[in-house]
Amino acid sequence: MNQTYALTAVAVVVVVTVLVGALGLRISRTTSDFYVASRTVGPRLNAAAISGEYLSAASFLGVAGLVLLQGPAMLWYPVGYTAGYVVLLALVAAPLRRSGAYTLPDFAEARLESQAVRRIAVLFVVGVGWLYLLPQLQGAGLTLEILTGAPHWVGGLVVAFVVSAAVAAGGMRSITFVQAFQYWLKLTALLVPAFFLMAAWAGDGAPRATFDAPAAFREHTSVTLAEDVRLSLDEPLTVTVTGQVDGRGYVAVPLTLAPGGHSVRAHARLEFAPDTPVPDTRAEAGLGVSSWSEPLSGDRPEHRLYATYGLILATFLGTMGLPHVAVRFYTSPNGRAARRTTLVVLGLVGSFYLLPPVYGALGRIYAPELALTGDADAAVLVLPERMLGGLLGELLGALLAGGAFAAFLSTASGLTMAVAGVLHQDVLPARGVRSFRSAVLVAILVPLGGSVAATDVPVADAVGLAFAVSASSFCPLLVLGIWWRGLTPPGAVAGLVTGGGAALSAVLATRTGLAPAGWPHTLLAWPAVWSVPLGFLTMVAVSLATRSRIPAGTAATLARLHLPENVAVDRAWASSPRRSEGAGPR
């Protein structure tokens, strides 16, 4: 990829983001402007903003990489991310808006009239937000490193600077316009090159292979491995090897590998003849994401079908509790607008997810070696140059690079806004716009430091962990808090700590190598299957045991959550300790 064009595209994205964010500085005047854009964001604009912040680089680059690795078996992957909005639409969107809250801790206190519940919710919002911010900053650093050779920390620093400037300038007003712009930029960045790539594919005289056929090298290809890998072969494979395979060294020696597993050391060069199938591979250190879709097998300790369902459940139920997603529904004018926003989001997100699999399918044909080098996520960026070449390929590659950087910026903006809002209300002692801007710096600098210190944290693991913790903590709180009048403050605290804490502890145990092999490892690595029910059951059981602690204003609160805004419930709500917009800044 031409570095000049790619850098120019990234620079344009950064400059436009700052300019659009500056628009919010001119129209943001009140605290409500900064927190929830004075609750005046219409469904179409809000839906574009939600889609912009939700579709991170994992969606932009990662889905294509997974399809390249596993073919149509990985088309299930976007389903959980998209379907999460169906649950949000049916159970949460309108009541959450009618709560009059500014943040998830606001909702928790308004519903349960408890400072203890609010404090626990604050911890989880900040924790999930920082956990999700970390991979955005790391991914930006990696992208800029690939494009320019800059140190890994530079990309994260650029994102942190731009995001903090946009959020601090106008708060929710600023990032609403920024994220809506970045959604359409990301969609355009994928859609325009896809037309040219499909045209090139249609005009290619090479024999057509079915999408579910094994990926194969179209021409003589030399691949140098960046890390130790294990090849899994179903049939004998003849390859020319320079390096170590199965503990023995070779120098440009043709070698026929028998069916089964073979260990290949890092820096080995493998030369494949045309029409050779691409062997399945995974890192020697552990499982790769390509293993999630493989079937359950009694003689394999990973139990991969369970892992797949664990990830789907986490994304399906974790969406509603992500702080940067929930806070956007507070900007809707009313509950009806919140529901309409969710419907539009389903259309926008669903449309976007039609495109990455196209790049993955083309990558299996034109860049299959990426499956061996560990760079499958780069398929989107390398295909224009690989298939088209020349000036057109360079320009389309630069457009894709700009779209990828926009993905980092938009998601990081929403997360920073959500975390800063909570820090401003519940952690920092001062109030007002100046204090909010200080909270923005704290919200972005902590994960920035983490991205510099912990460069080896897998991005997919960090994102999956954030969804699992959200599904196990905020999902039970929101669903029971909205639909069950029997929820009590002790039950909410117990469920948050037990469900969310169990999910967090389980995945950290696997990341530190404390989990034993086999089923225990799988249960801890993908905990949503059991941690989500644990969170629900704990909230219900403890609430039933503490029925005397049901808040006095529960009936009025639930009436406000479920009745349309034009129904008069003011008299009932007035008896509640948290009134109307009382969940806002104090």
Short mmCIF file of C-alpha atoms in Angstrom, two decimals, residues 264-573:
data_model
loop_
_atom_site.label_atom_id
_atom_site.label_comp_id
_atom_site.label_asym_id
_atom_site.label_seq_id
_atom_site.Cartn_x
_atom_site.Cartn_y
_atom_site.Cartn_z
CA VAL A 264 6.41 -25.22 12.35
CA ARG A 265 8.79 -22.80 14.03
CA ALA A 266 8.68 -19.03 13.60
CA HIS A 267 10.58 -17.51 10.63
CA ALA A 268 10.29 -20.71 8.60
CA ARG A 269 9.62 -20.14 4.90
CA LEU A 270 7.11 -22.43 3.21
CA GLU A 271 6.77 -22.49 -0.60
CA PHE A 272 3.49 -23.80 -2.00
CA ALA A 273 2.81 -24.95 -5.56
CA PRO A 274 -0.24 -23.62 -7.46
CA ASP A 275 -3.60 -25.18 -6.49
CA THR A 276 -2.23 -26.38 -3.14
CA PRO A 277 -4.90 -26.19 -0.40
CA VAL A 278 -4.13 -23.76 2.42
CA PRO A 279 -3.56 -25.84 5.56
CA ASP A 280 -5.50 -25.12 8.74
CA THR A 281 -3.34 -23.39 11.30
CA ARG A 282 -3.43 -22.09 14.85
CA ALA A 283 -0.83 -20.53 17.15
CA GLU A 284 1.12 -23.02 19.23
CA ALA A 285 0.55 -20.87 22.33
CA GLY A 286 -3.21 -21.43 22.31
CA LEU A 287 -6.45 -21.41 20.39
CA GLY A 288 -7.09 -18.94 17.64
CA VAL A 289 -10.40 -17.36 16.80
CA SER A 290 -10.71 -19.71 13.85
CA SER A 291 -11.46 -22.54 16.27
CA TRP A 292 -14.72 -21.03 17.54
CA SER A 293 -16.81 -22.45 14.72
CA GLU A 294 -15.52 -26.02 14.77
CA PRO A 295 -17.82 -28.77 16.11
CA LEU A 296 -17.71 -30.26 19.57
CA SER A 297 -15.50 -33.34 19.75
CA GLY A 298 -14.95 -35.62 22.68
CA ASP A 299 -11.28 -36.17 21.93
CA ARG A 300 -10.47 -32.46 21.71
CA PRO A 301 -10.24 -30.55 24.99
CA GLU A 302 -11.32 -27.19 23.58
CA HIS A 303 -15.04 -28.05 23.18
CA ARG A 304 -15.39 -25.47 20.47
CA LEU A 305 -19.12 -25.62 19.84
CA TYR A 306 -19.69 -24.55 23.45
CA ALA A 307 -17.21 -21.72 22.94
CA THR A 308 -19.14 -20.54 19.89
CA TYR A 309 -22.44 -20.43 21.78
CA GLY A 310 -20.74 -18.74 24.72
CA LEU A 311 -19.54 -15.93 22.48
CA ILE A 312 -22.91 -15.59 20.73
CA LEU A 313 -24.72 -15.33 24.08
CA ALA A 314 -22.25 -12.72 25.32
CA THR A 315 -22.72 -10.53 22.24
CA PHE A 316 -26.49 -11.13 22.13
CA LEU A 317 -27.11 -10.05 25.73
CA GLY A 318 -24.07 -7.86 26.33
CA THR A 319 -25.03 -5.21 23.77
CA MET A 320 -27.72 -3.66 25.97
CA GLY A 321 -25.31 -3.12 28.85
CA LEU A 322 -22.41 -1.57 26.95
CA PRO A 323 -22.16 1.93 28.46
CA HIS A 324 -21.52 3.70 25.15
CA VAL A 325 -24.59 2.04 23.59
CA ALA A 326 -26.95 2.61 26.52
CA VAL A 327 -26.07 6.30 26.89
CA ARG A 328 -27.13 7.07 23.32
CA PHE A 329 -30.74 6.11 24.02
CA TYR A 330 -30.90 8.83 26.66
CA THR A 331 -30.52 11.36 23.83
CA SER A 332 -33.83 10.40 22.18
CA PRO A 333 -36.75 12.84 22.65
CA ASN A 334 -39.04 10.09 24.00
CA GLY A 335 -39.53 6.34 24.28
CA ARG A 336 -41.16 6.03 20.87
CA ALA A 337 -38.17 7.74 19.26
CA ALA A 338 -35.85 5.36 21.13
CA ARG A 339 -37.66 2.35 19.63
CA ARG A 340 -37.59 3.88 16.14
CA THR A 341 -33.88 4.54 16.62
CA THR A 342 -33.29 0.87 17.40
CA LEU A 343 -35.17 -0.24 14.28
CA VAL A 344 -33.04 2.03 12.11
CA VAL A 345 -29.90 0.75 13.85
CA LEU A 346 -30.84 -2.82 12.90
CA GLY A 347 -31.06 -1.76 9.27
CA LEU A 348 -27.79 0.20 9.30
CA VAL A 349 -25.78 -2.44 11.17
CA GLY A 350 -27.26 -5.26 9.10
CA SER A 351 -26.40 -3.43 5.86
CA PHE A 352 -22.85 -2.83 7.00
CA TYR A 353 -22.29 -6.49 7.92
CA LEU A 354 -23.10 -7.59 4.37
CA LEU A 355 -19.77 -6.15 3.18
CA PRO A 356 -16.95 -7.63 5.35
CA PRO A 357 -17.79 -11.22 4.29
CA VAL A 358 -17.30 -10.14 0.66
CA TYR A 359 -13.73 -9.15 1.49
CA GLY A 360 -13.22 -12.39 3.41
CA ALA A 361 -14.43 -14.47 0.47
CA LEU A 362 -12.18 -12.60 -1.96
CA GLY A 363 -9.31 -12.94 0.50
CA ARG A 364 -9.65 -16.72 0.41
CA ILE A 365 -9.08 -16.54 -3.36
CA TYR A 366 -6.50 -13.78 -3.76
CA ALA A 367 -4.66 -13.61 -0.41
CA PRO A 368 -4.90 -17.07 1.19
CA GLU A 369 -1.38 -16.83 2.63
CA LEU A 370 -2.71 -14.39 5.25
CA ALA A 371 -4.26 -17.40 6.99
CA LEU A 372 -0.75 -18.70 7.66
CA THR A 373 1.03 -15.46 8.54
CA GLY A 374 -1.49 -14.46 11.23
CA ASP A 375 -2.46 -11.31 9.29
CA ALA A 376 -5.97 -12.37 8.24
CA ASP A 377 -7.38 -9.07 9.56
CA ALA A 378 -5.30 -7.26 6.93
CA ALA A 379 -7.29 -8.83 4.06
CA VAL A 380 -9.48 -5.74 3.69
CA LEU A 381 -6.43 -3.49 3.37
CA VAL A 382 -4.35 -5.59 0.96
CA LEU A 383 -7.00 -6.75 -1.53
CA PRO A 384 -7.15 -3.56 -3.67
CA GLU A 385 -3.43 -3.65 -4.37
CA ARG A 386 -3.47 -7.44 -4.80
CA MET A 387 -6.44 -7.54 -7.22
CA LEU A 388 -6.31 -4.16 -8.98
CA GLY A 389 -2.82 -2.73 -8.56
CA GLY A 390 -1.73 0.61 -9.96
CA LEU A 391 -3.10 3.97 -8.93
CA LEU A 392 -6.68 2.69 -8.53
CA GLY A 393 -5.60 -0.03 -6.12
CA GLU A 394 -3.55 2.44 -4.09
CA LEU A 395 -6.39 4.96 -3.85
CA LEU A 396 -8.95 2.32 -2.83
CA GLY A 397 -6.49 0.93 -0.28
CA ALA A 398 -6.07 4.43 1.17
CA LEU A 399 -9.87 4.79 1.39
CA LEU A 400 -10.05 1.54 3.35
CA ALA A 401 -7.22 2.67 5.64
CA GLY A 402 -9.14 5.87 6.39
CA GLY A 403 -12.28 3.87 7.12
CA ALA A 404 -10.39 1.60 9.50
CA PHE A 405 -9.03 4.59 11.41
CA ALA A 406 -12.51 6.11 11.53
CA ALA A 407 -13.67 2.89 13.21
CA PHE A 408 -11.14 3.37 16.01
CA LEU A 409 -12.11 7.01 16.45
CA SER A 410 -15.88 6.52 16.52
CA THR A 411 -15.91 3.66 19.02
CA ALA A 412 -13.34 5.35 21.25
CA SER A 413 -15.42 8.56 21.21
CA GLY A 414 -18.55 6.82 22.49
CA LEU A 415 -16.68 4.91 25.18
CA THR A 416 -14.83 8.01 26.35
CA MET A 417 -18.11 9.94 26.56
CA ALA A 418 -19.79 7.20 28.61
CA VAL A 419 -16.90 6.79 31.05
CA ALA A 420 -16.35 10.55 31.38
CA GLY A 421 -20.02 11.10 32.21
CA VAL A 422 -19.86 8.62 35.07
CA LEU A 423 -16.53 9.93 36.37
CA HIS A 424 -17.88 13.48 36.28
CA GLN A 425 -20.99 12.64 38.26
CA ASP A 426 -19.70 10.11 40.76
CA VAL A 427 -15.92 10.38 41.12
CA LEU A 428 -14.68 13.92 40.55
CA PRO A 429 -15.67 16.36 43.33
CA ALA A 430 -16.39 19.41 41.16
CA ARG A 431 -19.29 19.97 38.75
CA GLY A 432 -19.73 21.94 35.56
CA VAL A 433 -18.30 21.85 32.05
CA ARG A 434 -14.68 22.34 33.14
CA SER A 435 -14.89 19.36 35.46
CA PHE A 436 -16.46 17.31 32.66
CA ARG A 437 -13.47 18.06 30.44
CA SER A 438 -11.13 16.90 33.20
CA ALA A 439 -13.14 13.68 33.37
CA VAL A 440 -12.61 13.21 29.62
CA LEU A 441 -8.83 13.28 30.11
CA VAL A 442 -9.00 10.72 32.90
CA ALA A 443 -11.33 8.50 30.84
CA ILE A 444 -8.91 8.31 27.91
CA LEU A 445 -5.50 8.48 29.61
CA VAL A 446 -5.93 5.39 31.78
CA PRO A 447 -6.60 2.97 28.88
CA LEU A 448 -3.94 4.78 26.82
CA GLY A 449 -1.40 3.93 29.50
CA GLY A 450 -2.66 0.36 29.51
CA SER A 451 -2.29 0.06 25.73
CA VAL A 452 1.33 1.19 25.96
CA ALA A 453 2.17 -1.10 28.88
CA ALA A 454 0.32 -4.22 27.70
CA THR A 455 0.91 -4.48 23.97
CA ASP A 456 0.44 -8.26 23.88
CA VAL A 457 -3.21 -8.38 25.01
CA PRO A 458 -5.24 -10.02 22.19
CA VAL A 459 -7.83 -7.59 20.85
CA ALA A 460 -10.47 -10.27 20.37
CA ASP A 461 -10.07 -11.44 23.97
CA ALA A 462 -10.47 -7.92 25.36
CA VAL A 463 -13.62 -7.22 23.32
CA GLY A 464 -15.13 -10.61 24.15
CA LEU A 465 -14.41 -10.05 27.83
CA ALA A 466 -16.16 -6.67 27.78
CA PHE A 467 -19.28 -8.24 26.24
CA ALA A 468 -19.25 -11.15 28.71
CA VAL A 469 -18.96 -8.85 31.74
CA SER A 470 -21.69 -6.57 30.39
CA ALA A 471 -24.04 -9.50 29.71
CA SER A 472 -23.47 -10.94 33.17
CA SER A 473 -23.96 -7.68 35.10
CA PHE A 474 -25.99 -4.96 33.36
CA CYS A 475 -28.23 -7.29 31.37
CA PRO A 476 -29.82 -8.77 34.54
CA LEU A 477 -29.99 -5.31 36.16
CA LEU A 478 -31.75 -3.71 33.19
CA VAL A 479 -34.15 -6.57 32.39
CA LEU A 480 -35.19 -7.20 36.01
CA GLY A 481 -35.13 -3.52 36.92
CA ILE A 482 -37.50 -2.69 34.07
CA TRP A 483 -39.80 -5.72 34.13
CA TRP A 484 -39.87 -7.06 37.71
CA ARG A 485 -41.14 -4.99 40.60
CA GLY A 486 -39.67 -7.40 43.14
CA LEU A 487 -36.05 -6.38 42.55
CA THR A 488 -34.41 -5.03 45.71
CA PRO A 489 -31.14 -3.12 46.26
CA PRO A 490 -29.44 -6.08 48.02
CA GLY A 491 -30.49 -8.34 45.13
CA ALA A 492 -29.14 -5.92 42.54
CA VAL A 493 -25.80 -5.55 44.33
CA ALA A 494 -25.46 -9.31 44.79
CA GLY A 495 -26.28 -10.01 41.15
CA LEU A 496 -23.93 -7.37 39.80
CA VAL A 497 -21.03 -8.56 41.92
CA THR A 498 -21.70 -12.28 41.44
CA GLY A 499 -22.49 -12.33 37.71
CA GLY A 500 -20.13 -9.62 36.52
CA GLY A 501 -17.42 -10.57 38.98
CA ALA A 502 -17.60 -14.23 37.97
CA ALA A 503 -17.30 -13.39 34.26
CA LEU A 504 -14.36 -11.07 34.87
CA SER A 505 -12.55 -13.52 37.16
CA ALA A 506 -13.13 -16.45 34.81
CA VAL A 507 -11.63 -14.86 31.72
CA LEU A 508 -8.72 -13.35 33.67
CA ALA A 509 -7.98 -16.84 35.03
CA THR A 510 -7.65 -18.19 31.50
CA ARG A 511 -5.52 -15.23 30.36
CA THR A 512 -3.08 -15.77 33.25
CA GLY A 513 -2.85 -19.52 32.61
CA LEU A 514 -4.54 -20.56 35.85
CA ALA A 515 -7.35 -22.54 34.19
CA PRO A 516 -6.72 -26.29 33.76
CA ALA A 517 -7.08 -27.86 30.33
CA GLY A 518 -10.27 -29.37 28.99
CA TRP A 519 -13.77 -28.40 30.09
CA PRO A 520 -12.60 -26.15 32.96
CA HIS A 521 -10.59 -24.04 30.54
CA THR A 522 -13.51 -23.73 28.13
CA LEU A 523 -16.02 -22.87 30.85
CA LEU A 524 -13.76 -20.11 32.15
CA ALA A 525 -12.67 -18.77 28.75
CA TRP A 526 -16.28 -18.31 27.53
CA PRO A 527 -18.26 -17.78 30.73
CA ALA A 528 -21.47 -16.15 29.45
CA VAL A 529 -23.33 -19.49 29.21
CA TRP A 530 -23.21 -19.86 32.99
CA SER A 531 -22.33 -16.39 34.32
CA VAL A 532 -25.42 -14.72 32.80
CA PRO A 533 -27.87 -17.18 34.43
CA LEU A 534 -25.83 -16.85 37.62
CA GLY A 535 -26.34 -13.08 37.60
CA PHE A 536 -30.09 -13.42 37.00
CA LEU A 537 -30.60 -16.17 39.60
CA THR A 538 -28.60 -14.32 42.24
CA MET A 539 -30.61 -11.11 41.76
CA VAL A 540 -33.90 -13.01 41.94
CA ALA A 541 -32.95 -15.20 44.93
CA VAL A 542 -31.53 -12.40 47.06
CA SER A 543 -34.45 -10.10 46.15
CA LEU A 544 -36.96 -12.75 47.22
CA ALA A 545 -35.08 -13.14 50.49
CA THR A 546 -35.16 -9.36 51.09
CA ARG A 547 -38.72 -8.49 50.03
CA SER A 548 -38.97 -5.94 52.80
CA ARG A 549 -36.32 -3.86 51.01
CA ILE A 550 -38.41 -3.20 47.88
CA PRO A 551 -38.16 0.60 47.36
CA ALA A 552 -41.25 2.56 48.34
CA GLY A 553 -41.42 4.35 45.00
CA THR A 554 -41.25 1.20 42.85
CA ALA A 555 -44.82 1.46 41.53
CA ALA A 556 -44.33 5.09 40.45
CA THR A 557 -40.97 4.34 38.89
CA LEU A 558 -42.29 1.41 36.86
CA ALA A 559 -45.26 3.49 35.75
CA ARG A 560 -42.87 6.10 34.42
CA LEU A 561 -40.78 3.46 32.63
CA HIS A 562 -43.70 1.75 30.87
CA LEU A 563 -46.36 4.39 30.27
CA PRO A 564 -46.07 6.71 27.24
CA GLU A 565 -44.77 10.17 27.97
CA ASN A 566 -48.13 11.79 27.28
CA VAL A 567 -49.78 9.83 30.10
CA ALA A 568 -49.83 11.87 33.30
CA VAL A 569 -47.85 10.12 36.01
CA ASP A 570 -46.28 13.23 37.48
CA ARG A 571 -48.20 12.98 40.75
CA ALA A 572 -47.08 9.42 41.36
CA TRP A 573 -43.53 10.15 40.28
#
